[in-house]
Amino acid sequence: MRCRAPVTVSLRPALGVQVEDEMIEKNAGVKQGNRFGFVIIPLTMDQLESPIDYVRKSKASMDRLKHSLESRCTFYMLQLILNFFGSRVATTLSKRVLSQTTLIFSNVVGQHEEVSLAGHPLAFLAPTCYGQPTGLMVHACSYAKKLTFTIAVDEGVVPDPNQLGDDFVDSFMLINEAALSKFRTKVD
């Protein structure tokens, strides 16, 4: 079984809020926008000893792919196609690539401190999309020291979405227990 997932990668350096404000002031009048590409990661079905080993293996794979030229190449190729052939061709190509993957995963780094909207504090952020071309879409968003997962499924592909949600929770509990036991062992 061959499973793959596209992951969006920001091509901008991670800057602080103050540095971004200064950058916007310096470049007033210059068009600012998102700069992101994506990488396609292979999802392997391995049997590892500890749940934390899955996290380490995934982290190493993502770090390697994020620093590769794949994300930059996808960004510049889409820009080239957009400029020469227009948005219709670029959209069709993007949909075609995404429809050939097993699941879509995105992670969004949110604010570190809580923010308010019209005087009402936001409890959490849960970004998502509609009309995904694959059967499963997972969004992870960190906000104010909280991590929120939003899972969208096509019931034709995943017959029992509630069971999938329960499996996600069980997996995170196992990873949490493995991480805590490893930390307790180091402290002792």
Short mmCIF file of C-alpha atoms in Angstrom, two decimals:
data_model
loop_
_atom_site.label_atom_id
_atom_site.label_comp_id
_atom_site.label_asym_id
_atom_site.label_seq_id
_atom_site.Cartn_x
_atom_site.Cartn_y
_atom_site.Cartn_z
CA MET A 1 0.00 0.00 0.00
CA ARG A 2 1.40 3.38 -1.00
CA CYS A 3 0.24 6.33 1.07
CA ARG A 4 1.29 9.93 0.49
CA ALA A 5 0.36 13.29 1.96
CA PRO A 6 1.05 16.83 0.69
CA VAL A 7 2.18 19.23 3.42
CA THR A 8 2.26 22.99 2.92
CA VAL A 9 5.58 24.66 3.79
CA SER A 10 5.98 28.39 4.36
CA LEU A 11 8.96 29.77 2.43
CA ARG A 12 9.20 32.89 4.55
CA PRO A 13 11.60 32.84 7.48
CA ALA A 14 9.97 32.62 10.90
CA LEU A 15 10.06 36.21 12.10
CA GLY A 16 8.78 37.77 15.29
CA VAL A 17 5.81 40.13 15.33
CA GLN A 18 7.99 43.22 15.85
CA VAL A 19 10.29 42.27 12.96
CA GLU A 20 7.27 41.72 10.69
CA ASP A 21 5.88 45.15 11.62
CA GLU A 22 9.22 46.77 10.74
CA MET A 23 9.34 44.80 7.45
CA ILE A 24 5.84 46.02 6.51
CA GLU A 25 6.73 49.64 7.32
CA LYS A 26 9.94 49.41 5.25
CA ASN A 27 8.17 47.85 2.28
CA ALA A 28 5.08 50.06 2.33
CA GLY A 29 3.50 50.00 -1.11
CA VAL A 30 5.31 46.78 -2.10
CA LYS A 31 2.99 43.85 -2.69
CA GLN A 32 3.23 41.39 0.21
CA GLY A 33 1.71 37.95 0.04
CA ASN A 34 1.99 34.36 1.05
CA ARG A 35 4.96 32.38 -0.15
CA PHE A 36 4.43 28.70 0.29
CA GLY A 37 5.16 25.51 -1.53
CA PHE A 38 4.33 21.96 -0.65
CA VAL A 39 6.13 18.69 -0.24
CA ILE A 40 4.71 15.23 -0.71
CA ILE A 41 5.70 12.96 2.13
CA PRO A 42 5.49 9.17 1.97
CA LEU A 43 3.55 7.58 4.80
CA THR A 44 5.03 4.25 5.80
CA MET A 45 3.25 1.54 7.72
CA ASP A 46 6.03 0.43 10.06
CA GLN A 47 5.82 -1.48 13.31
CA LEU A 48 8.01 0.44 15.75
CA GLU A 49 8.72 -0.33 19.40
CA SER A 50 7.51 2.88 21.03
CA PRO A 51 4.86 5.41 19.99
CA ILE A 52 7.47 8.15 20.44
CA ASP A 53 9.56 6.49 17.71
CA TYR A 54 6.82 7.35 15.21
CA VAL A 55 7.07 11.00 16.25
CA ARG A 56 10.87 11.02 15.93
CA LYS A 57 10.77 9.34 12.53
CA SER A 58 8.09 11.75 11.26
CA LYS A 59 9.94 14.78 12.62
CA ALA A 60 13.20 13.75 10.96
CA SER A 61 11.43 13.11 7.66
CA MET A 62 9.58 16.45 7.77
CA ASP A 63 12.72 18.42 8.67
CA ARG A 64 14.59 16.83 5.79
CA LEU A 65 11.79 17.52 3.30
CA LYS A 66 11.13 21.09 4.50
CA HIS A 67 14.75 22.01 3.92
CA SER A 68 14.89 20.33 0.52
CA LEU A 69 14.33 22.17 -2.75
CA GLU A 70 10.98 20.45 -3.30
CA SER A 71 8.91 23.16 -1.60
CA ARG A 72 10.71 25.97 -3.44
CA CYS A 73 10.37 24.15 -6.76
CA THR A 74 6.63 23.65 -6.31
CA PHE A 75 6.19 27.34 -5.45
CA TYR A 76 8.16 28.60 -8.44
CA MET A 77 6.61 26.06 -10.84
CA LEU A 78 3.10 27.09 -9.79
CA GLN A 79 4.07 30.76 -10.17
CA LEU A 80 5.45 30.04 -13.65
CA ILE A 81 2.33 28.11 -14.68
CA LEU A 82 0.11 30.84 -13.21
CA ASN A 83 1.93 33.58 -15.13
CA PHE A 84 2.06 31.73 -18.47
CA PHE A 85 -1.21 29.78 -18.51
CA GLY A 86 -3.46 31.51 -15.97
CA SER A 87 -5.24 30.54 -12.80
CA ARG A 88 -7.48 27.90 -14.40
CA VAL A 89 -4.55 25.73 -15.48
CA ALA A 90 -2.70 26.25 -12.18
CA THR A 91 -5.84 25.28 -10.21
CA THR A 92 -6.44 22.20 -12.36
CA LEU A 93 -2.84 21.08 -11.94
CA SER A 94 -2.95 21.61 -8.16
CA LYS A 95 -6.21 19.66 -7.85
CA ARG A 96 -4.76 16.85 -9.95
CA VAL A 97 -1.68 16.55 -7.73
CA LEU A 98 -3.75 16.65 -4.53
CA SER A 99 -6.22 14.05 -5.80
CA GLN A 100 -3.35 11.57 -6.23
CA THR A 101 -2.55 11.62 -2.50
CA THR A 102 -4.01 9.65 0.40
CA LEU A 103 -4.55 12.43 2.89
CA ILE A 104 -3.89 16.13 3.27
CA PHE A 105 -2.15 17.43 6.39
CA SER A 106 -1.56 21.03 7.37
CA ASN A 107 -0.19 22.59 10.49
CA VAL A 108 -0.63 26.21 11.37
CA VAL A 109 1.35 28.05 14.00
CA GLY A 110 -1.00 30.43 15.72
CA GLN A 111 -0.55 33.17 18.29
CA HIS A 112 1.36 32.37 21.47
CA GLU A 113 -0.91 34.54 23.59
CA GLU A 114 -4.70 34.72 23.54
CA VAL A 115 -6.30 37.33 21.29
CA SER A 116 -9.78 38.81 21.33
CA LEU A 117 -12.23 39.63 18.57
CA ALA A 118 -14.55 42.58 19.25
CA GLY A 119 -13.76 42.32 22.96
CA HIS A 120 -14.47 38.58 23.16
CA PRO A 121 -11.46 36.31 23.85
CA LEU A 122 -10.98 33.45 21.39
CA ALA A 123 -10.97 30.07 23.13
CA PHE A 124 -9.38 28.16 20.22
CA LEU A 125 -8.78 28.23 16.48
CA ALA A 126 -9.85 25.35 14.24
CA PRO A 127 -9.02 25.97 10.56
CA THR A 128 -10.41 23.68 7.90
CA CYS A 129 -11.36 23.49 4.22
CA TYR A 130 -14.31 22.20 2.30
CA GLY A 131 -14.27 19.99 -0.77
CA GLN A 132 -10.98 18.20 -0.28
CA PRO A 133 -9.99 15.97 -3.19
CA THR A 134 -8.86 13.15 -0.88
CA GLY A 135 -10.75 11.09 1.66
CA LEU A 136 -9.04 12.52 4.75
CA MET A 137 -7.86 16.00 5.73
CA VAL A 138 -6.11 16.76 9.04
CA HIS A 139 -5.42 20.30 10.25
CA ALA A 140 -3.34 20.99 13.34
CA CYS A 141 -3.34 24.49 14.80
CA SER A 142 -1.49 25.72 17.85
CA TYR A 143 -2.95 28.71 19.68
CA ALA A 144 -2.13 30.02 23.16
CA LYS A 145 -0.38 26.82 24.27
CA LYS A 146 -3.29 24.67 23.02
CA LEU A 147 -3.20 22.30 20.06
CA THR A 148 -6.40 21.76 18.09
CA PHE A 149 -6.88 19.06 15.46
CA THR A 150 -9.62 19.36 12.87
CA ILE A 151 -10.33 16.21 10.90
CA ALA A 152 -12.48 16.20 7.75
CA VAL A 153 -13.37 12.86 6.16
CA ASP A 154 -15.23 11.63 3.12
CA GLU A 155 -17.68 9.04 4.48
CA GLY A 156 -17.39 7.14 1.20
CA VAL A 157 -13.70 6.53 1.95
CA VAL A 158 -13.77 6.40 5.77
CA PRO A 159 -16.96 4.53 6.74
CA ASP A 160 -16.83 5.32 10.48
CA PRO A 161 -15.44 8.83 11.14
CA ASN A 162 -16.21 8.60 14.87
CA GLN A 163 -13.99 5.52 15.18
CA LEU A 164 -11.23 7.38 13.33
CA GLY A 165 -11.54 10.25 15.82
CA ASP A 166 -11.34 7.79 18.72
CA ASP A 167 -8.24 6.21 17.14
CA PHE A 168 -6.60 9.65 16.88
CA VAL A 169 -7.30 10.31 20.56
CA ASP A 170 -5.96 6.87 21.57
CA SER A 171 -2.80 7.43 19.50
CA PHE A 172 -2.15 10.82 21.08
CA MET A 173 -2.67 9.36 24.55
CA LEU A 174 -0.11 6.61 23.78
CA ILE A 175 2.38 9.17 22.46
CA ASN A 176 1.82 11.38 25.51
CA GLU A 177 2.35 8.45 27.91
CA ALA A 178 5.52 7.38 26.07
CA ALA A 179 6.89 10.92 26.20
CA LEU A 180 6.07 11.31 29.89
CA SER A 181 7.58 7.93 30.80
CA LYS A 182 10.75 8.81 28.87
CA PHE A 183 10.92 12.14 30.73
CA ARG A 184 10.36 10.43 34.10
CA THR A 185 13.16 7.97 33.34
CA LYS A 186 15.58 10.82 32.55
CA VAL A 187 14.65 12.67 35.77
CA ASP A 188 15.15 9.55 37.93
#
